[in-house]
Tab-separated table of C-alpha atoms and ligand atoms in Angstrom:
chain	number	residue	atom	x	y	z
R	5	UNK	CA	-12.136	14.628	-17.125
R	6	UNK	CA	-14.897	12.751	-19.326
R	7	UNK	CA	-18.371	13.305	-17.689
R	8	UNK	CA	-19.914	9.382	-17.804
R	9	UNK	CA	-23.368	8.775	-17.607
R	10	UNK	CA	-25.468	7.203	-14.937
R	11	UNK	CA	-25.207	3.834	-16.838
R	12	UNK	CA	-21.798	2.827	-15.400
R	13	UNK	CA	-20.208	0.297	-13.341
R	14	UNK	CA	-18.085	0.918	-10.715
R	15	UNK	CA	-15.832	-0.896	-8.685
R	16	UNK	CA	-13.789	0.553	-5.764
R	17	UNK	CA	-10.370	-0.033	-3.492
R	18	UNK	CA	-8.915	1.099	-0.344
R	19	UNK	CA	-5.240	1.685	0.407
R	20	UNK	CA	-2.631	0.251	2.379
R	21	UNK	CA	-0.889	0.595	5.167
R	22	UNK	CA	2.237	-1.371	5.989
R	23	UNK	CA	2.448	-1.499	10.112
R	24	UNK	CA	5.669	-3.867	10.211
R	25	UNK	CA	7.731	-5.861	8.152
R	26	UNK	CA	8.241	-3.665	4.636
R	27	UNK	CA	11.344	-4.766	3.195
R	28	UNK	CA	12.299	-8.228	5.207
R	29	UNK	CA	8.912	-9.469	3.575
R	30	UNK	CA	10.712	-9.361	0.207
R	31	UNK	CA	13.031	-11.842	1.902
R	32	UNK	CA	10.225	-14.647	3.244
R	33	UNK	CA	9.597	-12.796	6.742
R	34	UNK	CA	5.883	-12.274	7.890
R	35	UNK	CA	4.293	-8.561	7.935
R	36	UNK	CA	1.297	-7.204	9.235
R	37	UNK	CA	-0.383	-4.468	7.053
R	38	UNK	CA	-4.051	-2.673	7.401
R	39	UNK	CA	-6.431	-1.248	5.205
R	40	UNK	CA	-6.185	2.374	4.727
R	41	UNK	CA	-10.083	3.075	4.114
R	42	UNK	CA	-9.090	7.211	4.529
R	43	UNK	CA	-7.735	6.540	1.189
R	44	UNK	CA	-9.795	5.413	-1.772
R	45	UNK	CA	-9.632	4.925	-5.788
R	46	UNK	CA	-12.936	4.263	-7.708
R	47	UNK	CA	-12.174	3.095	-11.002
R	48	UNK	CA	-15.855	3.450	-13.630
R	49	UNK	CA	-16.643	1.848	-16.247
R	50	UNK	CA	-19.021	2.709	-19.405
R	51	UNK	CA	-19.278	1.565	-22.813
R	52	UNK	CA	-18.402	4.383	-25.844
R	53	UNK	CA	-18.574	4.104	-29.575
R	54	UNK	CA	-14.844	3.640	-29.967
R	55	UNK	CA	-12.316	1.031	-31.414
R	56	UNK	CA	-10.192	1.575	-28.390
R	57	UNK	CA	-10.576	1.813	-24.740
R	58	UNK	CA	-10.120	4.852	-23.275
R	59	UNK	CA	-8.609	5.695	-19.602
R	60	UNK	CA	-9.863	8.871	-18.232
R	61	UNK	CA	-7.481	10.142	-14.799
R	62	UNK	CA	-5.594	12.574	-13.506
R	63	UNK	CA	-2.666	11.841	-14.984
R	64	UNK	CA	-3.588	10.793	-18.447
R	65	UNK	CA	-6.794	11.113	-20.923
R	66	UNK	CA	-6.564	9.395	-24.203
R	67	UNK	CA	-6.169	5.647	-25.425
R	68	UNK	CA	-5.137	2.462	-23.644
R	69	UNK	CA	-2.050	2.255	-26.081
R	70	UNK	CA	-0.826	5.270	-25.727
R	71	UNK	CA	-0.760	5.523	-21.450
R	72	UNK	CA	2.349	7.003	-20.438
R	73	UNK	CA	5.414	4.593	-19.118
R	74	UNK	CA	4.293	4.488	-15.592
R	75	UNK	CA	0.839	3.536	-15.979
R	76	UNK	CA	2.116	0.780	-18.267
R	77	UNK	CA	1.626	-1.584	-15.285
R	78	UNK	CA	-2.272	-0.704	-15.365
R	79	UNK	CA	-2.269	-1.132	-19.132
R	80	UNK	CA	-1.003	-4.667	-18.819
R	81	UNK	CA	-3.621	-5.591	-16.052
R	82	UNK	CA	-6.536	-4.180	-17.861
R	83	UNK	CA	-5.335	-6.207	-21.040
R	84	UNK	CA	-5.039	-9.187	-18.838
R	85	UNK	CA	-9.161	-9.128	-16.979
R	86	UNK	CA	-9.777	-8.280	-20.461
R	87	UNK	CA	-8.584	-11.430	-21.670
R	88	UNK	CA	-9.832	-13.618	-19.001
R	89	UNK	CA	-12.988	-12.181	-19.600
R	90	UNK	CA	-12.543	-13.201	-23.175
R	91	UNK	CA	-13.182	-9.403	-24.482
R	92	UNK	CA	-11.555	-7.349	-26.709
R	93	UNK	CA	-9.795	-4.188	-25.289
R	94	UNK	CA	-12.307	-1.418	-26.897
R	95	UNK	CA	-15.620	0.348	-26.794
R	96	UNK	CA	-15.018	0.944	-23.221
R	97	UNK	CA	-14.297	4.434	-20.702
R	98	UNK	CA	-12.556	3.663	-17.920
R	99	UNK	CA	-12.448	6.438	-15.487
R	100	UNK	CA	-10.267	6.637	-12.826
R	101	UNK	CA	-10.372	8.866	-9.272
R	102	UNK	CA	-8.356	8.700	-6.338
R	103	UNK	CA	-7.709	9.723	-3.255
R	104	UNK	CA	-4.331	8.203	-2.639
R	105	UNK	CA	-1.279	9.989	-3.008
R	106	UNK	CA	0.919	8.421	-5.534
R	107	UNK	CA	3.838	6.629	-4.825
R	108	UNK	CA	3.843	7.380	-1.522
R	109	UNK	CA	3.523	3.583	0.106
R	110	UNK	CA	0.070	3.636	0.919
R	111	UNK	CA	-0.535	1.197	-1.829
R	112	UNK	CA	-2.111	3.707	-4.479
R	113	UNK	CA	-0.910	1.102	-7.521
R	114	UNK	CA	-2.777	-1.782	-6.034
R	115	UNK	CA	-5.491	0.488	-5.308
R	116	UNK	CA	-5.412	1.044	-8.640
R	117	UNK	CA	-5.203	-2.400	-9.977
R	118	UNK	CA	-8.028	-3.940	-8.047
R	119	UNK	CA	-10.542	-1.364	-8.723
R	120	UNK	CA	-10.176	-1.551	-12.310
R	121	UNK	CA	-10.247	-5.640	-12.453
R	122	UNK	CA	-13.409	-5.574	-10.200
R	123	UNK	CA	-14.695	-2.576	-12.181
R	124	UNK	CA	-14.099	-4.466	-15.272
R	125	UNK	CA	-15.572	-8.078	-14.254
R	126	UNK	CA	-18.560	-6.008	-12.387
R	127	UNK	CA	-19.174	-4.384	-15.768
R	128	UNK	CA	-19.467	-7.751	-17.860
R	129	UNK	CA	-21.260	-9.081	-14.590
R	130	UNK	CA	-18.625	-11.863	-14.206
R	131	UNK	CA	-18.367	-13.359	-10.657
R	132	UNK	CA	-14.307	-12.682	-9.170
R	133	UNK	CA	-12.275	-14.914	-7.267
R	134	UNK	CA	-9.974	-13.678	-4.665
R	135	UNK	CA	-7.047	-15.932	-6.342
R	136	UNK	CA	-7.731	-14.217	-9.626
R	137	UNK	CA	-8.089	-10.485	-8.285
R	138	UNK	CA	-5.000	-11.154	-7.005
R	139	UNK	CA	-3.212	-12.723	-9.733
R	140	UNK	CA	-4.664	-9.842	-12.175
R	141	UNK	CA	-3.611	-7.084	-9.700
R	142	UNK	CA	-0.290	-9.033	-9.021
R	143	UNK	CA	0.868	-8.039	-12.829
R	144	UNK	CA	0.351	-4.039	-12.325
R	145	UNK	CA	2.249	-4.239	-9.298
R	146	UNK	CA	5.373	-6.233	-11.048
R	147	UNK	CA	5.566	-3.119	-13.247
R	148	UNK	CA	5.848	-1.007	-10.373
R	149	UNK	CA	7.843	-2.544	-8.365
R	150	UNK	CA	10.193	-5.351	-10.353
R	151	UNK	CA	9.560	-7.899	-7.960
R	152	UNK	CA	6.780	-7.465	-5.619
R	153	UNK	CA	6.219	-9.147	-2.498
R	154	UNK	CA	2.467	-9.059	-3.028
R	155	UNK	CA	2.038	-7.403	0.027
R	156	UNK	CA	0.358	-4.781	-1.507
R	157	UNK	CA	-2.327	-6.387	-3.077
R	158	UNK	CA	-3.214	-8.395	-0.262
R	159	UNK	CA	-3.209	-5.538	2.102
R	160	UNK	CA	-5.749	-3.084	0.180
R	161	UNK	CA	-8.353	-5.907	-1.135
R	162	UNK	CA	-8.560	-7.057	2.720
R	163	UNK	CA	-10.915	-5.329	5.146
R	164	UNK	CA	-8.968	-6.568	8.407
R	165	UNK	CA	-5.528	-6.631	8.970
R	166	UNK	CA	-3.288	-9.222	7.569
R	167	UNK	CA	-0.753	-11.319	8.744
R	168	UNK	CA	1.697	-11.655	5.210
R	169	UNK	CA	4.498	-13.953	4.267
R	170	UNK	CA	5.215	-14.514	0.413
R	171	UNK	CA	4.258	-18.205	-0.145
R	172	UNK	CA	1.964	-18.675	2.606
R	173	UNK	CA	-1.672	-18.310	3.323
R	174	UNK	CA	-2.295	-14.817	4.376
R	175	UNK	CA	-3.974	-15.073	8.125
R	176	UNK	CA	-6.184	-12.429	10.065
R	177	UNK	CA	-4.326	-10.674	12.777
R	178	UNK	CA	-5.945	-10.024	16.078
R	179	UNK	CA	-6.477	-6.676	18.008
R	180	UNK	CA	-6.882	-6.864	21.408
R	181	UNK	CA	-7.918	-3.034	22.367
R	182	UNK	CA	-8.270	-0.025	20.021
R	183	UNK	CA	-4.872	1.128	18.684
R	184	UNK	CA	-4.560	4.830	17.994
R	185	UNK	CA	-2.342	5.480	14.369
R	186	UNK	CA	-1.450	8.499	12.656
R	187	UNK	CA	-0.047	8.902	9.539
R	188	UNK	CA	2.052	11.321	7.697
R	189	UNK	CA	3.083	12.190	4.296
R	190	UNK	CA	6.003	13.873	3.815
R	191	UNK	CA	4.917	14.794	-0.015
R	192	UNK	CA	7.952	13.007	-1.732
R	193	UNK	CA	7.710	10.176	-4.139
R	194	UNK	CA	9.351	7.311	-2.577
R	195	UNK	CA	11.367	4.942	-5.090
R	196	UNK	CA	10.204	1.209	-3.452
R	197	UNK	CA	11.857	0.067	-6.579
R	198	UNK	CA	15.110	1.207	-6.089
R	199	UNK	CA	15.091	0.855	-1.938
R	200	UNK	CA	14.398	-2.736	-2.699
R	201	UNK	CA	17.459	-3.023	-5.326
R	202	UNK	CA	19.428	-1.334	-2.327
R	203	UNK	CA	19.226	-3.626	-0.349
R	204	UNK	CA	19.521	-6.620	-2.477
R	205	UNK	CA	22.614	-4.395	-3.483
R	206	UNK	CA	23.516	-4.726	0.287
R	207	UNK	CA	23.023	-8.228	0.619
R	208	UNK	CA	25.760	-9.040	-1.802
R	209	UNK	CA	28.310	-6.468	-0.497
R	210	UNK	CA	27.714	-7.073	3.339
R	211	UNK	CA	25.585	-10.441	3.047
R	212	UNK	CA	26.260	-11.113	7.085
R	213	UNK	CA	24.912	-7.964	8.785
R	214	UNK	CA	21.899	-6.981	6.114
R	215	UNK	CA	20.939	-10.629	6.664
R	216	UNK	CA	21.028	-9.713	10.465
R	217	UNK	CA	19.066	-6.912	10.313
R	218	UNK	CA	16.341	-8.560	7.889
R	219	UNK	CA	16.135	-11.282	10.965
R	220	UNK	CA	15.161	-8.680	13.084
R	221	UNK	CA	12.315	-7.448	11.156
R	222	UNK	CA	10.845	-10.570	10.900
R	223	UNK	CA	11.433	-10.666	14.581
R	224	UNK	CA	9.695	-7.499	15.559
R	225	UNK	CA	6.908	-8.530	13.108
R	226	UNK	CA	6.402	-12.011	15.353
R	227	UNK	CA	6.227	-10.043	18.120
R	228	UNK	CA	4.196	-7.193	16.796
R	229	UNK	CA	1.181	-9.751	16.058
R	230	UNK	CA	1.807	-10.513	19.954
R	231	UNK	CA	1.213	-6.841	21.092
R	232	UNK	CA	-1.669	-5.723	18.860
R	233	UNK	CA	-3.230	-9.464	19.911
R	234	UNK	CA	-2.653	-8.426	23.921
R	235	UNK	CA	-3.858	-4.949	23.161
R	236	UNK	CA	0.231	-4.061	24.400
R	237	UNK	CA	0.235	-0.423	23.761
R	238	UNK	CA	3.911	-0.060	24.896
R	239	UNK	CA	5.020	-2.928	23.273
R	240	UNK	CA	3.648	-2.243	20.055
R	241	UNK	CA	5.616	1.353	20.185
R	242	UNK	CA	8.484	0.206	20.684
R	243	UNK	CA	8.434	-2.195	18.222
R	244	UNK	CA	7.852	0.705	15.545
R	245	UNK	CA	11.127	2.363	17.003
R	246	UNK	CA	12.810	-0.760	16.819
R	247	UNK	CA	11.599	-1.056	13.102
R	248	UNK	CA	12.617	2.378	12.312
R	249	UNK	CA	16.209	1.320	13.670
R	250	UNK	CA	16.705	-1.796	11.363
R	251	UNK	CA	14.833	0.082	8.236
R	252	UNK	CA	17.538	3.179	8.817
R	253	UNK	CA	20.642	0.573	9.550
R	254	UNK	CA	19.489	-1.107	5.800
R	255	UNK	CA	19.396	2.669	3.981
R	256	UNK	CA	16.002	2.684	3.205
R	257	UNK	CA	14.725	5.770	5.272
R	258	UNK	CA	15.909	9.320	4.480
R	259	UNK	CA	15.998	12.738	6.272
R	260	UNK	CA	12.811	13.459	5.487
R	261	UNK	CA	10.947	10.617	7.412
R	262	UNK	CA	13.995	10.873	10.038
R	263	UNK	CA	12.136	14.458	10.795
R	264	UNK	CA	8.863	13.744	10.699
R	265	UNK	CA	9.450	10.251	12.980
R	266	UNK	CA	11.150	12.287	15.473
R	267	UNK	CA	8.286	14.929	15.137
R	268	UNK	CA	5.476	12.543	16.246
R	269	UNK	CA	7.887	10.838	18.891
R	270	UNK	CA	8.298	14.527	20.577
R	271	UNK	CA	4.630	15.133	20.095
R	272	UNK	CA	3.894	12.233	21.954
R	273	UNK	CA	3.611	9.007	19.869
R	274	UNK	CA	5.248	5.955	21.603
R	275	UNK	CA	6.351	5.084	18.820
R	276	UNK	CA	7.071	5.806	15.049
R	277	UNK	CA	8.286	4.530	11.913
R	278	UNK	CA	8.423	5.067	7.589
R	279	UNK	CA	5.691	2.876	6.137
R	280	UNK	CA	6.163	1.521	2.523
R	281	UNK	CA	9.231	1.668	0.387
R	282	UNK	CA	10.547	4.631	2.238
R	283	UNK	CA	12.957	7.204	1.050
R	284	UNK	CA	10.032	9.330	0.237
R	285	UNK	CA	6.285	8.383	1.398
R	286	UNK	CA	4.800	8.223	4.837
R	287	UNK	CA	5.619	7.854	7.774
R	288	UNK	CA	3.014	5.994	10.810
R	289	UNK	CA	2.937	7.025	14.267
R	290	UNK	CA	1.000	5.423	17.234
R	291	UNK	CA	-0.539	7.497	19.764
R	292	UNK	CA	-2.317	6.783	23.421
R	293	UNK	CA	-5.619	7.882	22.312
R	294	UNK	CA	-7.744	9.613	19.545
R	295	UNK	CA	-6.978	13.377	21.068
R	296	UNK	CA	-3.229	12.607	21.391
R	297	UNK	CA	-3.140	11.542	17.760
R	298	UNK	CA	-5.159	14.693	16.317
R	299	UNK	CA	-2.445	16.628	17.866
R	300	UNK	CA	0.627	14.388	16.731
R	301	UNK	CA	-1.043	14.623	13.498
R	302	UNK	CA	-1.140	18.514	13.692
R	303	UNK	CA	2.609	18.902	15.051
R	304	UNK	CA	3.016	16.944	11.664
R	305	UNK	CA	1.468	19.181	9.571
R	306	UNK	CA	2.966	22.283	11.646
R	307	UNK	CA	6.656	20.507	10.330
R	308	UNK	CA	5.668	20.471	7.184
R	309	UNK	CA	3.858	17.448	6.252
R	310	UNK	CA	1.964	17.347	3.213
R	311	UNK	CA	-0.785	15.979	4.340
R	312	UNK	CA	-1.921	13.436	7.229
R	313	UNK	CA	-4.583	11.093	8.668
R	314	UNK	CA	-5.427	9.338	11.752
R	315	UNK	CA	-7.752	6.445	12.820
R	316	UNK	CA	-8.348	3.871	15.132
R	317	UNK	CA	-6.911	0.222	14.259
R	318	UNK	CA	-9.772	-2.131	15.581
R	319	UNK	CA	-10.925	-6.155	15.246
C	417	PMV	O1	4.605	-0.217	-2.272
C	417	PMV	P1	5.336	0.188	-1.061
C	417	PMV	O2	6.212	1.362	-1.230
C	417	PMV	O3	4.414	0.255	0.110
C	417	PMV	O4	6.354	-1.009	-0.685
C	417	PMV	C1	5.928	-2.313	-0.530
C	417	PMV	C2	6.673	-3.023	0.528
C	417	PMV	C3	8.073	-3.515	0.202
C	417	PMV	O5	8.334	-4.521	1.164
C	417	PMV	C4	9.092	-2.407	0.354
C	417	PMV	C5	8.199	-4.102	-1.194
C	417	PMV	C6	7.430	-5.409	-1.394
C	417	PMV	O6	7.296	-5.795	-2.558
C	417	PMV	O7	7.006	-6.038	-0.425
């Protein structure tokens, strides 16, 4: 890591956390995801006497050209705010740090994506829209994911929960009571792009049921707004069971979140699903109250999750 001066700019993003709706919102149903503030990346920015820019992270240290394959995504963004800010793609450190596990559906390339563009136009003191944060954003995540629903990027440059459906304004969602989530990694990559190819894959081969059981996502998401609006504790668990149901029936979860979902449901939670892409990633549980969720969250940990966080959902 590159020790930068005090004279830097930084700009900062939470991560994501998809409560209902993953997968169906690929196919025009509405989703509700939160900001995951547990989860951070702060992307700096300094000037260096260089005819290149240089990226400075965990993963990589060295020129803008020569970022490995999957950070091509950020290379293309940071070319892109570059260009809209009408400067050339040198004399510049950019220095990445995060918090979020990678590829793990809690929205670490969007993270990514819009701390570096507001890094970048907070650096030439530029003003930024929310249309073009999330246009610039938009283009990392196509590299990550093919054909992002944009959920993502919506989810971790909003501070309240957000009502999503591709092509649509993006609303607020209401909470009527504190809700009580926990969330658990189960320290495998999860491959969103090829759990979203499955299911397209799906749709051709059995176009009748995986239709079916994308209706009923959108479903439970209609009446998971509903719950969380009438503070419906109950409801809202069930609907996560009922979610975990239609996500397994479509092949996107895995043994791995099976285990840890039925974990949290025998430590208590009412109910549980995978949150992301699945196959790999997290897992989000929701529990009665902040002591029942520490120890759901421990009973995790106990079976082997790599890692895990609760906190309370609120307005
Ligand atoms: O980035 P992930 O793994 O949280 O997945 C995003 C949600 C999906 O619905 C699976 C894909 C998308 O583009 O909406």
């Amino acid at each position: 890591m590159i020790n930068l001066s005090k004279n830097t700019v930084v700009g900062s993003s939470h991560g994501k956390l998809i409560l209902v709706g993953e997968h169906s919102v690929v196919y025009g149903k509405p989703a509700i995801a939160l900001p995951l503030p547990l989860v951070e990346v702060k992307a700096s920015v300094q000037s260096v006497l260089n005819d290149t820019l240089i990226i400075d992270s965990m993963y990589y240290v060295g020129p803008l050209p020569d970022l490995p394959e999957k950070m091509h995504g950020i290379a293309a963004c940071i070319k892109e705010t570059l260009k809209y800010l009408e400067k050339p793609a040198e004399g510049l450190i950019i220095k990445l740090e995060s918090t979020i596990p990678l590829g793990r559906g809690l929205g670490s390339s969007a993270a990514v994506a819009i701390a570096v563009v507001r890094s970048l136009y907070a650096y030439y003191g530029r003003k930024l829209s929310k249309g073009e944060l999330l246009e610039l954003a938009h283009l990392a995540e196509t590299y990550a994911h093919g054909n992002p629903s944009g959920i993502d990027t919506a989810a971790a440059s909003s501070d309240q929960p957000i009502w999503f459906q591709k092509g649509h304004q993006i609303e607020s969602v209401q909470i009527g009571r504190p809700f009580y989530l926990v969330v658990a990694d189960t320290g495998r990559v999860g491959d969103t792009h090829a759990a979203v190819a499955s299911i397209k894959n799906k749709s051709t081969i059995n176009p009748i049921d995986t239709q079916h059981s994308i209706d009923q996502l959108g479903e439970i998401s209609e009446q998971a707004r509903v719950a969380l609006a009438h503070g419906n504790v109950k409801l809202l668990g069930n609907l996560l069971n009922a979610a975990q149901d239609k996500l397994t029936t479509l092949g996107v979860s895995d043994q791995g979140l099976n285990q840890l979902v039925n974990v949290a449901r025998d430590a208590g939670a009412i109910g549980a699903k995978l949150t992301g892409g699945g196959r790999g990633g997290c897992i989000v549980a929701l529990a009665h109250n902040m002591n029942e969720a520490k120890s759901i969250a421990i009973a995790l940990e106990k079976a082997n999750a790599r890692k895990t966080w609760y906190f309370t959902l609120t307005e």
